Amino acid sequence: MERTYLMVKPDGVQRNLIGEIVSRFEKKGFQLVGAKLMQVSKETAELHYGEHKERPFFGELVDFITSSPVFAMVWEGENVIATARQMMGATNPKDSAPGTIRGEFAATVGKNIIHGSDSPESAEREIGIFFKENELVEYSKLI
Ligand code: CMP
């Protein structure tokens, strides 16, 4: 079963959007297999956002994600990576459709509420950065 890494960013946590966001993925039918409220270290942030290292906003991105707690999650389900990205909406809130998380709650590209893995490779890498194997649960199949 496919898994993805989703993270409510500091702006989403401070605006009390954890419940709203978790609820959307629960209602969609995905299963939460890991979650924790945590403070991201500079080292972890730089590792997570490594692909953006050369971008002019890299420093800002690391400062923001380490500025206050995030809510880190692993979700599981069929096509969860692509579906979660659709539910999140476009990275830049000026382009995110109404009804999506960013379309409803975000106004700027820097503070866009939520992060989600963009491919199976990213999902595996990001889950490994934020979670140990024994922090993830397994559900028995529904009969
Ligand atoms: P995220 O999905 O977490 O992955 C990379 C992040 O970089 C992205 O969300 C945006 O929040 C952020 N980002 C992209 N473009 C800019 C920008 N021009 N200025 C600041 N942050 C940006």
mmCIF file of C-alpha atoms and ligand atoms in Angstrom:
data_model
loop_
_atom_site.group_PDB
_atom_site.id
_atom_site.type_symbol
_atom_site.label_atom_id
_atom_site.label_comp_id
_atom_site.label_asym_id
_atom_site.label_seq_id
_atom_site.Cartn_x
_atom_site.Cartn_y
_atom_site.Cartn_z
ATOM 1 C CA MET A 1 0.000 0.000 0.000
ATOM 2 C CA GLU A 2 1.316 3.457 -0.913
ATOM 3 C CA ARG A 3 2.460 5.847 1.813
ATOM 4 C CA THR A 4 3.150 9.571 1.825
ATOM 5 C CA TYR A 5 4.700 12.099 4.166
ATOM 6 C CA LEU A 6 2.506 15.094 5.021
ATOM 7 C CA MET A 7 3.441 17.913 7.375
ATOM 8 C CA VAL A 8 1.335 20.726 8.774
ATOM 9 C CA LYS A 9 3.809 23.612 8.729
ATOM 10 C CA PRO A 10 4.297 26.106 11.595
ATOM 11 C CA ASP A 11 1.662 28.479 10.158
ATOM 12 C CA GLY A 12 -0.924 25.682 9.984
ATOM 13 C CA VAL A 13 -0.185 24.551 13.559
ATOM 14 C CA GLN A 14 -0.384 28.115 14.906
ATOM 15 C CA ARG A 15 -3.654 28.735 13.104
ATOM 16 C CA ASN A 16 -5.160 25.606 14.730
ATOM 17 C CA LEU A 17 -5.598 23.797 11.424
ATOM 18 C CA ILE A 18 -4.256 20.360 12.483
ATOM 19 C CA GLY A 19 -7.739 18.982 13.172
ATOM 20 C CA GLU A 20 -9.202 20.373 9.942
ATOM 21 C CA ILE A 21 -6.376 18.888 7.877
ATOM 22 C CA VAL A 22 -6.376 15.476 9.584
ATOM 23 C CA SER A 23 -10.149 15.356 9.188
ATOM 24 C CA ARG A 24 -9.960 15.912 5.429
ATOM 25 C CA PHE A 25 -7.627 12.966 4.903
ATOM 26 C CA GLU A 26 -9.627 10.747 7.292
ATOM 27 C CA LYS A 27 -12.882 11.555 5.511
ATOM 28 C CA LYS A 28 -11.297 10.890 2.140
ATOM 29 C CA GLY A 29 -10.615 7.348 3.338
ATOM 30 C CA PHE A 30 -6.865 7.341 3.970
ATOM 31 C CA GLN A 31 -5.338 5.846 7.097
ATOM 32 C CA LEU A 32 -3.023 7.659 9.472
ATOM 33 C CA VAL A 33 -0.098 5.365 10.239
ATOM 34 C CA GLY A 34 2.153 7.812 12.091
ATOM 35 C CA ALA A 35 1.910 11.309 13.583
ATOM 36 C CA LYS A 36 3.763 13.608 15.950
ATOM 37 C CA LEU A 37 3.969 17.244 16.949
ATOM 38 C CA MET A 38 7.646 18.131 16.767
ATOM 39 C CA GLN A 39 10.229 20.864 16.566
ATOM 40 C CA VAL A 40 12.311 20.457 13.386
ATOM 41 C CA SER A 41 16.073 20.955 13.842
ATOM 42 C CA LYS A 42 18.133 22.997 11.354
ATOM 43 C CA GLU A 43 19.927 19.777 10.275
ATOM 44 C CA THR A 44 16.661 17.956 9.610
ATOM 45 C CA ALA A 45 15.217 20.945 7.739
ATOM 46 C CA GLU A 46 18.290 21.189 5.514
ATOM 47 C CA LEU A 47 18.112 17.467 4.787
ATOM 48 C CA HIS A 48 14.384 17.531 4.061
ATOM 49 C CA TYR A 49 14.628 20.547 1.747
ATOM 50 C CA GLY A 50 17.994 19.524 0.242
ATOM 51 C CA GLU A 51 16.708 19.693 -3.336
ATOM 52 C CA HIS A 52 16.037 23.439 -2.856
ATOM 53 C CA LYS A 53 19.533 24.203 -1.540
ATOM 54 C CA GLU A 54 20.481 26.450 -4.471
ATOM 55 C CA ARG A 55 17.198 28.389 -4.480
ATOM 56 C CA PRO A 56 17.281 31.990 -3.235
ATOM 57 C CA PHE A 57 14.563 31.255 -0.693
ATOM 58 C CA PHE A 58 16.354 28.231 0.888
ATOM 59 C CA GLY A 59 17.449 30.123 4.024
ATOM 60 C CA GLU A 60 13.973 31.544 4.495
ATOM 61 C CA LEU A 61 12.454 28.083 4.042
ATOM 62 C CA VAL A 62 14.725 26.515 6.686
ATOM 63 C CA ASP A 63 14.160 29.425 9.104
ATOM 64 C CA PHE A 64 10.410 29.123 8.702
ATOM 65 C CA ILE A 65 10.110 25.344 9.117
ATOM 66 C CA THR A 66 12.312 25.455 12.248
ATOM 67 C CA SER A 67 10.579 28.523 13.726
ATOM 68 C CA SER A 68 7.948 26.613 15.739
ATOM 69 C CA PRO A 69 6.421 23.106 15.892
ATOM 70 C CA VAL A 70 5.134 21.195 12.886
ATOM 71 C CA PHE A 71 2.727 18.253 12.813
ATOM 72 C CA ALA A 72 4.435 15.399 10.955
ATOM 73 C CA MET A 73 2.303 12.594 9.536
ATOM 74 C CA VAL A 74 2.461 9.444 7.442
ATOM 75 C CA TRP A 75 -0.708 8.509 5.554
ATOM 76 C CA GLU A 76 -1.446 5.320 3.694
ATOM 77 C CA GLY A 77 -3.845 4.406 0.895
ATOM 78 C CA GLU A 78 -4.273 3.766 -2.809
ATOM 79 C CA ASN A 79 -2.661 6.600 -4.819
ATOM 80 C CA VAL A 80 -2.287 8.613 -1.604
ATOM 81 C CA ILE A 81 0.737 10.566 -2.910
ATOM 82 C CA ALA A 82 -1.001 12.120 -5.914
ATOM 83 C CA THR A 83 -4.407 12.400 -4.242
ATOM 84 C CA ALA A 84 -2.977 14.198 -1.223
ATOM 85 C CA ARG A 85 -1.224 16.657 -3.573
ATOM 86 C CA GLN A 86 -4.556 17.334 -5.265
ATOM 87 C CA MET A 87 -6.255 17.849 -1.902
ATOM 88 C CA MET A 88 -3.460 20.241 -0.845
ATOM 89 C CA GLY A 89 -3.732 22.361 -4.002
ATOM 90 C CA ALA A 90 -0.967 24.101 -5.964
ATOM 91 C CA THR A 91 2.185 25.093 -4.036
ATOM 92 C CA ASN A 92 1.558 28.778 -4.690
ATOM 93 C CA PRO A 93 -1.790 29.685 -3.105
ATOM 94 C CA LYS A 94 -2.460 32.166 -5.929
ATOM 95 C CA ASP A 95 -2.909 29.104 -8.171
ATOM 96 C CA SER A 96 -4.525 26.669 -5.731
ATOM 97 C CA ALA A 97 -8.126 25.798 -6.496
ATOM 98 C CA PRO A 98 -10.987 26.701 -4.155
ATOM 99 C CA GLY A 99 -11.817 23.725 -1.971
ATOM 100 C CA THR A 100 -8.198 22.610 -1.652
ATOM 101 C CA ILE A 101 -6.331 23.097 1.642
ATOM 102 C CA ARG A 102 -4.112 25.864 0.283
ATOM 103 C CA GLY A 103 -6.985 27.283 -1.771
ATOM 104 C CA GLU A 104 -8.993 27.726 1.403
ATOM 105 C CA PHE A 105 -6.410 28.559 4.040
ATOM 106 C CA ALA A 106 -3.171 29.913 2.509
ATOM 107 C CA ALA A 107 -2.297 33.262 0.973
ATOM 108 C CA THR A 108 1.469 33.173 0.363
ATOM 109 C CA VAL A 109 3.881 30.639 -1.185
ATOM 110 C CA GLY A 110 6.240 30.770 1.799
ATOM 111 C CA LYS A 111 3.493 30.141 4.355
ATOM 112 C CA ASN A 112 1.403 27.583 2.521
ATOM 113 C CA ILE A 113 0.174 25.509 5.488
ATOM 114 C CA ILE A 114 1.155 22.006 4.409
ATOM 115 C CA HIS A 115 3.903 19.968 2.769
ATOM 116 C CA GLY A 116 3.315 16.701 0.907
ATOM 117 C CA SER A 117 5.705 14.311 -0.844
ATOM 118 C CA ASP A 118 5.662 14.682 -4.635
ATOM 119 C CA SER A 119 6.728 11.149 -5.683
ATOM 120 C CA PRO A 120 7.209 7.638 -4.279
ATOM 121 C CA GLU A 121 10.973 8.321 -4.002
ATOM 122 C CA SER A 122 10.391 11.554 -2.048
ATOM 123 C CA ALA A 123 7.830 9.850 0.171
ATOM 124 C CA GLU A 124 10.237 7.087 1.133
ATOM 125 C CA ARG A 125 13.049 9.564 1.734
ATOM 126 C CA GLU A 126 10.936 12.022 3.755
ATOM 127 C CA ILE A 127 9.250 9.325 5.874
ATOM 128 C CA GLY A 128 12.755 8.058 6.703
ATOM 129 C CA ILE A 129 13.899 11.532 7.757
ATOM 130 C CA PHE A 130 11.003 12.147 10.140
ATOM 131 C CA PHE A 131 9.975 8.703 11.416
ATOM 132 C CA LYS A 132 11.586 5.550 12.758
ATOM 133 C CA GLU A 133 10.056 2.290 11.537
ATOM 134 C CA ASN A 134 8.701 1.524 15.040
ATOM 135 C CA GLU A 135 6.766 4.828 15.090
ATOM 136 C CA LEU A 136 4.542 3.627 12.239
ATOM 137 C CA VAL A 137 1.613 1.295 12.873
ATOM 138 C CA GLU A 138 -0.047 -1.408 10.791
ATOM 139 C CA TYR A 139 -3.782 -1.938 10.638
ATOM 140 C CA SER A 140 -5.276 -5.351 10.119
ATOM 141 C CA LYS A 141 -7.471 -5.564 7.033
ATOM 142 C CA LEU A 142 -11.140 -4.652 7.427
ATOM 143 C CA ILE A 143 -13.352 -7.692 6.929
HETATM 144 P P1 CMP B 1 6.841 22.697 0.051
HETATM 145 O O1 CMP B 1 5.861 21.805 -0.635
HETATM 146 O O2 CMP B 1 7.011 22.527 1.508
HETATM 147 O O3 CMP B 1 8.261 22.528 -0.665
HETATM 148 C C1 CMP B 1 9.159 23.577 -0.896
HETATM 149 C C2 CMP B 1 8.636 24.860 -0.376
HETATM 150 O O4 CMP B 1 9.324 26.001 -0.809
HETATM 151 C C3 CMP B 1 7.218 25.073 -0.861
HETATM 152 O O5 CMP B 1 6.366 24.188 -0.206
HETATM 153 C C4 CMP B 1 7.009 26.543 -0.572
HETATM 154 O O6 CMP B 1 6.434 26.769 0.700
HETATM 155 C C5 CMP B 1 8.434 27.078 -0.580
HETATM 156 N N1 CMP B 1 8.619 28.064 -1.639
HETATM 157 C C6 CMP B 1 8.486 27.876 -2.949
HETATM 158 N N2 CMP B 1 8.738 29.031 -3.601
HETATM 159 C C7 CMP B 1 9.048 29.960 -2.665
HETATM 160 C C8 CMP B 1 9.394 31.322 -2.702
HETATM 161 N N3 CMP B 1 9.476 31.983 -3.860
HETATM 162 N N4 CMP B 1 9.630 31.956 -1.538
HETATM 163 C C9 CMP B 1 9.550 31.284 -0.348
HETATM 164 N N5 CMP B 1 9.228 29.974 -0.256
HETATM 165 C C10 CMP B 1 8.970 29.333 -1.403
#
